[in-house]
C-alpha cells in the first residue's frame, strides 16, 4: 500500500485520482493510499467468500457487496474514511443507485497481499473499529489464516462461551 500525500483532498479529487489510475485508491484519516490491482488468488478467494456471505446476508435481510466505495464516520459523525473493502455486508442500507455508500457495514472483509498487510491489520482495523463496524475479517492467503475482529469473542470449542470485549477492557 503506497502512501500518496498527507493532506486533505476533496471527494471530487479522490474520484479524479481513481480515474487516473488502475490502482485502488482509498482515503483513511485524510491520507490517500493506493494499492495495485488484486492478484488472481485474491479474486478467487474474494469470490468464494462473497458467495458464502451472500447467502447468509440475504437470510438476515442484509446485502453483500464487493468492491464498493464506503464512506465511514466516527461517533461524532466526522468523516474518517473513504474506502473500497473487498467485501461489505450492509443490514440497513438499501439504495444501491449511488456513487458511494454512506453507511457503516455490519461486516467488512479484506484479503491481504504483501503490500497491504500493515494497512489492513493496523490502519484499517483501527478505522473500522472507530466507524462502528461490528465484524472485520482479515484473510491472509499466504498463511491461510482468517482473523476475525469482533466486539464479542465466541469459542468454537465450548458451545455458548462468549466474551464481550467491552467487559474485558473497561
Short mmCIF file of C-alpha atoms in Angstrom, two decimals:
data_model
loop_
_atom_site.label_atom_id
_atom_site.label_comp_id
_atom_site.label_asym_id
_atom_site.label_seq_id
_atom_site.Cartn_x
_atom_site.Cartn_y
_atom_site.Cartn_z
CA UNK A 1 0.00 0.00 0.00
CA UNK A 2 1.57 3.25 -1.13
CA UNK A 3 1.07 6.47 0.77
CA UNK A 4 0.43 9.36 -1.63
CA UNK A 5 0.02 12.52 0.43
CA UNK A 6 -0.69 13.59 3.98
CA UNK A 7 -3.17 16.35 3.17
CA UNK A 8 -6.91 16.79 2.93
CA UNK A 9 -8.41 16.23 -0.51
CA UNK A 10 -11.96 16.72 -1.68
CA UNK A 11 -14.21 13.86 -2.69
CA UNK A 12 -14.04 15.14 -6.29
CA UNK A 13 -10.22 14.98 -6.17
CA UNK A 14 -10.42 11.44 -4.83
CA UNK A 15 -12.70 10.41 -7.71
CA UNK A 16 -10.37 12.08 -10.22
CA UNK A 17 -7.38 10.25 -8.76
CA UNK A 18 -9.31 6.97 -9.04
CA UNK A 19 -9.99 7.68 -12.72
CA UNK A 20 -6.31 8.36 -13.41
CA UNK A 21 -5.01 5.01 -12.16
CA UNK A 22 -5.77 1.31 -12.28
CA UNK A 23 -4.75 1.06 -8.62
CA UNK A 24 -7.26 1.02 -5.77
CA UNK A 25 -7.31 4.47 -4.13
CA UNK A 26 -8.58 4.89 -0.57
CA UNK A 27 -8.71 7.73 1.96
CA UNK A 28 -8.05 6.93 5.63
CA UNK A 29 -7.94 9.82 8.11
CA UNK A 30 -7.29 12.29 5.27
CA UNK A 31 -4.34 10.27 3.96
CA UNK A 32 -4.52 8.81 0.45
CA UNK A 33 -3.41 5.19 -0.02
CA UNK A 34 -3.00 3.32 -3.30
CA UNK A 35 -2.73 -0.44 -3.83
CA UNK A 36 -2.10 -2.38 -7.02
CA UNK A 37 -4.85 -4.33 -8.75
CA UNK A 38 -5.69 -7.61 -6.97
CA UNK A 39 -3.99 -10.87 -7.91
CA UNK A 40 -5.90 -13.85 -9.31
CA UNK A 41 -5.71 -15.75 -5.98
CA UNK A 42 -7.04 -12.65 -4.20
CA UNK A 43 -10.00 -12.50 -6.56
CA UNK A 44 -10.69 -16.24 -6.32
CA UNK A 45 -10.80 -16.10 -2.51
CA UNK A 46 -12.93 -12.95 -2.64
CA UNK A 47 -15.43 -14.63 -4.95
CA UNK A 48 -15.70 -17.75 -2.74
CA UNK A 49 -16.19 -15.74 0.45
CA UNK A 50 -18.70 -13.44 -1.27
CA UNK A 51 -20.78 -16.43 -2.40
CA UNK A 52 -20.90 -17.78 1.14
CA UNK A 53 -21.66 -14.42 2.76
CA UNK A 54 -24.28 -13.53 0.17
CA UNK A 55 -26.49 -16.43 1.26
CA UNK A 56 -26.17 -15.61 4.93
CA UNK A 57 -26.72 -11.89 4.33
CA UNK A 58 -29.88 -12.49 2.32
CA UNK A 59 -31.29 -14.70 5.10
CA UNK A 60 -30.82 -11.77 7.52
CA UNK A 61 -32.31 -9.21 5.11
CA UNK A 62 -28.85 -7.77 4.51
CA UNK A 63 -26.84 -7.13 1.34
CA UNK A 64 -23.37 -8.38 0.50
CA UNK A 65 -21.47 -6.10 -1.89
CA UNK A 66 -18.00 -6.42 -3.39
CA UNK A 67 -15.59 -3.58 -4.07
CA UNK A 68 -17.96 -0.69 -3.40
CA UNK A 69 -16.95 2.74 -2.19
CA UNK A 70 -17.86 3.13 1.50
CA UNK A 71 -17.74 6.41 3.38
CA UNK A 72 -17.10 5.99 7.12
CA UNK A 73 -17.72 8.31 10.07
CA UNK A 74 -16.72 8.31 13.73
CA UNK A 75 -19.10 8.64 16.70
CA UNK A 76 -19.21 12.44 16.25
CA UNK A 77 -20.17 11.98 12.57
CA UNK A 78 -16.81 13.26 11.30
CA UNK A 79 -15.73 11.62 8.04
CA UNK A 80 -12.75 9.38 8.80
CA UNK A 81 -12.51 7.19 5.73
CA UNK A 82 -13.44 6.61 2.13
CA UNK A 83 -12.51 3.00 1.42
CA UNK A 84 -13.21 0.18 -1.02
CA UNK A 85 -13.33 -3.03 1.05
CA UNK A 86 -13.12 -6.34 -0.79
CA UNK A 87 -16.49 -7.33 0.70
CA UNK A 88 -19.02 -5.36 2.76
CA UNK A 89 -22.27 -6.54 4.32
CA UNK A 90 -24.94 -3.90 4.94
CA UNK A 91 -28.01 -4.63 7.03
CA UNK A 92 -29.80 -1.29 6.79
CA UNK A 93 -28.69 0.36 3.56
CA UNK A 94 -31.00 -0.27 0.60
CA UNK A 95 -30.26 2.39 -2.06
CA UNK A 96 -27.71 0.96 -4.50
CA UNK A 97 -28.04 3.73 -7.11
CA UNK A 98 -25.28 5.85 -5.55
CA UNK A 99 -21.58 6.57 -6.12
CA UNK A 100 -20.68 5.66 -2.55
CA UNK A 101 -22.46 4.04 0.37
CA UNK A 102 -22.82 6.41 3.28
CA UNK A 103 -23.44 3.78 5.96
CA UNK A 104 -21.40 1.57 8.26
CA UNK A 105 -21.22 -2.07 7.13
CA UNK A 106 -22.03 -4.77 9.67
CA UNK A 107 -19.15 -6.88 8.30
CA UNK A 108 -16.10 -5.93 6.26
CA UNK A 109 -13.76 -8.50 4.69
CA UNK A 110 -10.28 -7.65 3.39
CA UNK A 111 -7.99 -10.14 1.65
CA UNK A 112 -4.41 -9.08 2.35
CA UNK A 113 -1.50 -9.02 -0.04
CA UNK A 114 2.16 -8.35 0.77
CA UNK A 115 1.64 -4.65 0.00
CA UNK A 116 -1.45 -4.30 2.24
CA UNK A 117 -0.59 -6.34 5.34
CA UNK A 118 0.21 -3.31 7.53
CA UNK A 119 -2.69 -1.18 6.34
CA UNK A 120 -5.25 -4.00 6.60
CA UNK A 121 -4.09 -5.19 10.04
CA UNK A 122 -3.37 -1.82 11.65
CA UNK A 123 -4.75 1.22 9.81
CA UNK A 124 -7.99 -0.31 8.57
CA UNK A 125 -8.61 -2.34 11.73
CA UNK A 126 -8.46 0.90 13.71
CA UNK A 127 -10.56 2.78 11.16
CA UNK A 128 -13.26 0.12 11.05
CA UNK A 129 -13.42 -0.08 14.84
CA UNK A 130 -13.82 3.71 15.16
CA UNK A 131 -16.53 3.64 12.48
CA UNK A 132 -18.54 1.03 14.39
CA UNK A 133 -18.06 -1.98 12.08
CA UNK A 134 -19.25 -4.99 14.12
CA UNK A 135 -17.01 -7.62 12.45
CA UNK A 136 -13.84 -7.24 10.43
CA UNK A 137 -12.41 -10.31 8.72
CA UNK A 138 -8.81 -10.31 7.51
CA UNK A 139 -7.99 -13.17 5.15
CA UNK A 140 -4.32 -13.92 4.54
CA UNK A 141 -3.86 -16.21 1.50
CA UNK A 142 -0.15 -16.68 2.17
CA UNK A 143 -0.53 -18.02 5.72
CA UNK A 144 -4.03 -19.44 5.05
CA UNK A 145 -5.44 -17.71 8.14
CA UNK A 146 -8.64 -15.77 8.75
CA UNK A 147 -8.60 -13.30 11.63
CA UNK A 148 -11.97 -12.04 12.85
CA UNK A 149 -12.08 -8.80 14.82
CA UNK A 150 -15.38 -8.59 16.66
CA UNK A 151 -16.96 -6.96 19.70
CA UNK A 152 -17.71 -10.42 21.11
CA UNK A 153 -15.32 -13.39 21.12
CA UNK A 154 -17.08 -16.74 20.61
CA UNK A 155 -15.47 -20.08 21.38
CA UNK A 156 -15.57 -22.78 18.74
CA UNK A 157 -14.76 -25.50 21.27
CA UNK A 158 -17.12 -24.57 24.11
CA UNK A 159 -20.67 -24.07 22.89
CA UNK A 160 -22.23 -20.94 24.36
CA UNK A 161 -18.94 -19.44 25.57
CA UNK A 162 -18.62 -15.82 24.55
CA UNK A 163 -16.81 -12.83 25.99
CA UNK A 164 -17.75 -9.23 25.30
CA UNK A 165 -14.56 -7.28 24.72
CA UNK A 166 -16.04 -4.17 26.36
CA UNK A 167 -16.27 -6.17 29.60
CA UNK A 168 -12.56 -7.02 29.44
CA UNK A 169 -11.25 -3.59 28.55
CA UNK A 170 -13.37 -1.22 30.64
#
